[in-house]
Amino acid sequence: MHISENLKDESIENRSANNAQGTNRLWATVNALEQTQLAVVISDTASIIQYVNSGYTRMTGYTPDEVIGQNISKFRKHPVEDQKDVHHRLASGETWRDEFPILRKDGTTIWIYNVVSPILDEDGAITNYVGIGEDVSAIIQVDEGLRRREDRYRRLVEKAQDVVYTTDGQGHFDYVNPKAFELTGYTQEEMIGQQFTMLIHTDWRERVEFFYQEQSQNRTPETLYEFPIVTKTGHIKWVEQTVVLATHDGEITGFQAIVRDITRRKQAEAEAKALVRENAVLAEITRIISSSLDIGEVYEAFATEVNKLLNFDRMVINLIDHDKGVYTVMYSSGAIPLGREPGVELPLEGSFTAKVSNLKSSVIVDSDDVRRQGGDLYSTNTPILASGIKTSMGFPLTSRGEVIGVMILNSFTSDAYTQHHRDLGEVLARNIVGVIVNAQMHSQIQREAHERTILAEIGRIIDSSIDIDQVYAPFIEQ
């Protein structure tokens, strides 16, 4: 309470029935107020100044002769906003309090906290007003400085590019800035009062809660932690959160946090790790391909490495004989549907292998789509569909412009493969096709060498005897 309010109570105590005695008491009070630093002003009901004390002169620079007879509003820097309300309240016997700037005689401005009360005669009619003012300029300056700093801080927070929020001691949001809506999809109204853990991905919630319990128990002033959140629409985003403890008298009163969306950074980190892993697998495949001429051995090692990048439940390599219109299952890893065992020869027409071969490009199909569309692709792949395969991805094995086979990856999961998987599979297919061609050439060379050996032996047999009976038996054997 301002000092002036206490003094005001002294100056407007209940008057006696005798107006003269009341007036004497008033002026006795004024006499005492001449000694105070507070400004005392008495005016009539028309707000014409009738008296000011020395405190008023010290505060404003105006002498009594300069202000008595003047309307008090002349010395206010701004007019009273609701004069009718002021007169109504005073006429009802109430006290009016106000804080306003006034102009000093030297032209400077000071702020006054003013308390005005009516003076009543014996009939209860208002005869005068008495106002007691206190210079609160220093307080106003401090308050204004604080207000400006608060406004500046609020503007910074409201326009911040990161989410800023505060919670109470139990972790309930009590403030979130507008950026929170952009990150989470939740409005400020939806978040206020909720636990901050409402946003954390369920797989991470327990460890995040433990982390901040540790911060609280250990009184760690500031922490930095990364974890995933789930937005209102169900999307997962990664955030980096700085949390500062808010304390008062040694007690934790809440938490202040700054949250930054690091989803893109996390994606870039994951892509970089994946690229390192992919390069390592491709390097190993290159080593495998060059380390052995045993095609069966190469297939097994190749499938093991492919599964590290393109998780499959079944992998097959089919080689095509376009002249005969058939394909042969040369290699199979994982699940083996009925009638699709390695070595089996199957009609090319209407098959998934034919579809990839004809398009000469990689293809991804969903089993549900195949069922809906029906036709040859459905009928020729019935064993595959019956085995539970949901997604198939095929890659043409092309040599010198001709598709010599197809590599197929199958998954029991719907929508198992993305465009990235498709791009990666094309690289892998180009790697293995060289091995297949080399194996075919090696096989042909061995066959031709064997044939030459037989012809040479036949020639030797023929040249070794003129007895036709001795020649027939070994000739037929060869």
PDB file of N, CA and C in Angstrom, residues 438-452:
ATOM      1  N   ASN A 438      29.730 -65.455 -67.168  1.00  0.00           N
ATOM      2  CA  ASN A 438      31.035 -66.110 -67.074  1.00  0.00           C
ATOM      3  C   ASN A 438      30.876 -67.593 -66.789  1.00  0.00           C
ATOM      4  N   ALA A 439      29.913 -67.925 -65.909  1.00  0.00           N
ATOM      5  CA  ALA A 439      29.683 -69.336 -65.584  1.00  0.00           C
ATOM      6  C   ALA A 439      29.192 -70.093 -66.814  1.00  0.00           C
ATOM      7  N   GLN A 440      28.311 -69.446 -67.585  1.00  0.00           N
ATOM      8  CA  GLN A 440      27.815 -70.091 -68.803  1.00  0.00           C
ATOM      9  C   GLN A 440      28.950 -70.291 -69.815  1.00  0.00           C
ATOM     10  N   MET A 441      29.796 -69.285 -69.944  1.00  0.00           N
ATOM     11  CA  MET A 441      30.922 -69.391 -70.867  1.00  0.00           C
ATOM     12  C   MET A 441      31.894 -70.466 -70.396  1.00  0.00           C
ATOM     13  N   HIS A 442      32.152 -70.498 -69.083  1.00  0.00           N
ATOM     14  CA  HIS A 442      33.059 -71.496 -68.529  1.00  0.00           C
ATOM     15  C   HIS A 442      32.505 -72.897 -68.775  1.00  0.00           C
ATOM     16  N   SER A 443      31.178 -73.045 -68.574  1.00  0.00           N
ATOM     17  CA  SER A 443      30.533 -74.336 -68.792  1.00  0.00           C
ATOM     18  C   SER A 443      30.641 -74.750 -70.253  1.00  0.00           C
ATOM     19  N   GLN A 444      30.428 -73.764 -71.153  1.00  0.00           N
ATOM     20  CA  GLN A 444      30.517 -74.059 -72.581  1.00  0.00           C
ATOM     21  C   GLN A 444      31.940 -74.435 -72.969  1.00  0.00           C
ATOM     22  N   ILE A 445      32.915 -73.727 -72.404  1.00  0.00           N
ATOM     23  CA  ILE A 445      34.317 -74.029 -72.707  1.00  0.00           C
ATOM     24  C   ILE A 445      34.670 -75.435 -72.233  1.00  0.00           C
ATOM     25  N   GLN A 446      34.218 -75.770 -71.024  1.00  0.00           N
ATOM     26  CA  GLN A 446      34.495 -77.102 -70.503  1.00  0.00           C
ATOM     27  C   GLN A 446      33.838 -78.177 -71.373  1.00  0.00           C
ATOM     28  N   ARG A 447      32.594 -77.892 -71.815  1.00  0.00           N
ATOM     29  CA  ARG A 447      31.884 -78.846 -72.657  1.00  0.00           C
ATOM     30  C   ARG A 447      32.587 -79.034 -73.988  1.00  0.00           C
ATOM     31  N   GLU A 448      33.021 -77.899 -74.576  1.00  0.00           N
ATOM     32  CA  GLU A 448      33.721 -77.986 -75.856  1.00  0.00           C
ATOM     33  C   GLU A 448      35.066 -78.685 -75.696  1.00  0.00           C
ATOM     34  N   ALA A 449      35.728 -78.430 -74.569  1.00  0.00           N
ATOM     35  CA  ALA A 449      37.017 -79.097 -74.322  1.00  0.00           C
ATOM     36  C   ALA A 449      36.820 -80.599 -74.161  1.00  0.00           C
ATOM     37  N   HIS A 450      35.756 -80.957 -73.478  1.00  0.00           N
ATOM     38  CA  HIS A 450      35.452 -82.370 -73.283  1.00  0.00           C
ATOM     39  C   HIS A 450      35.154 -83.038 -74.630  1.00  0.00           C
ATOM     40  N   GLU A 451      34.383 -82.302 -75.454  1.00  0.00           N
ATOM     41  CA  GLU A 451      34.064 -82.840 -76.778  1.00  0.00           C
ATOM     42  C   GLU A 451      35.319 -83.022 -77.620  1.00  0.00           C
ATOM     43  N   ARG A 452      36.235 -82.059 -77.539  1.00  0.00           N
ATOM     44  CA  ARG A 452      37.480 -82.175 -78.306  1.00  0.00           C
ATOM     45  C   ARG A 452      38.318 -83.361 -77.831  1.00  0.00           C
TER      46      ARG A 452
END
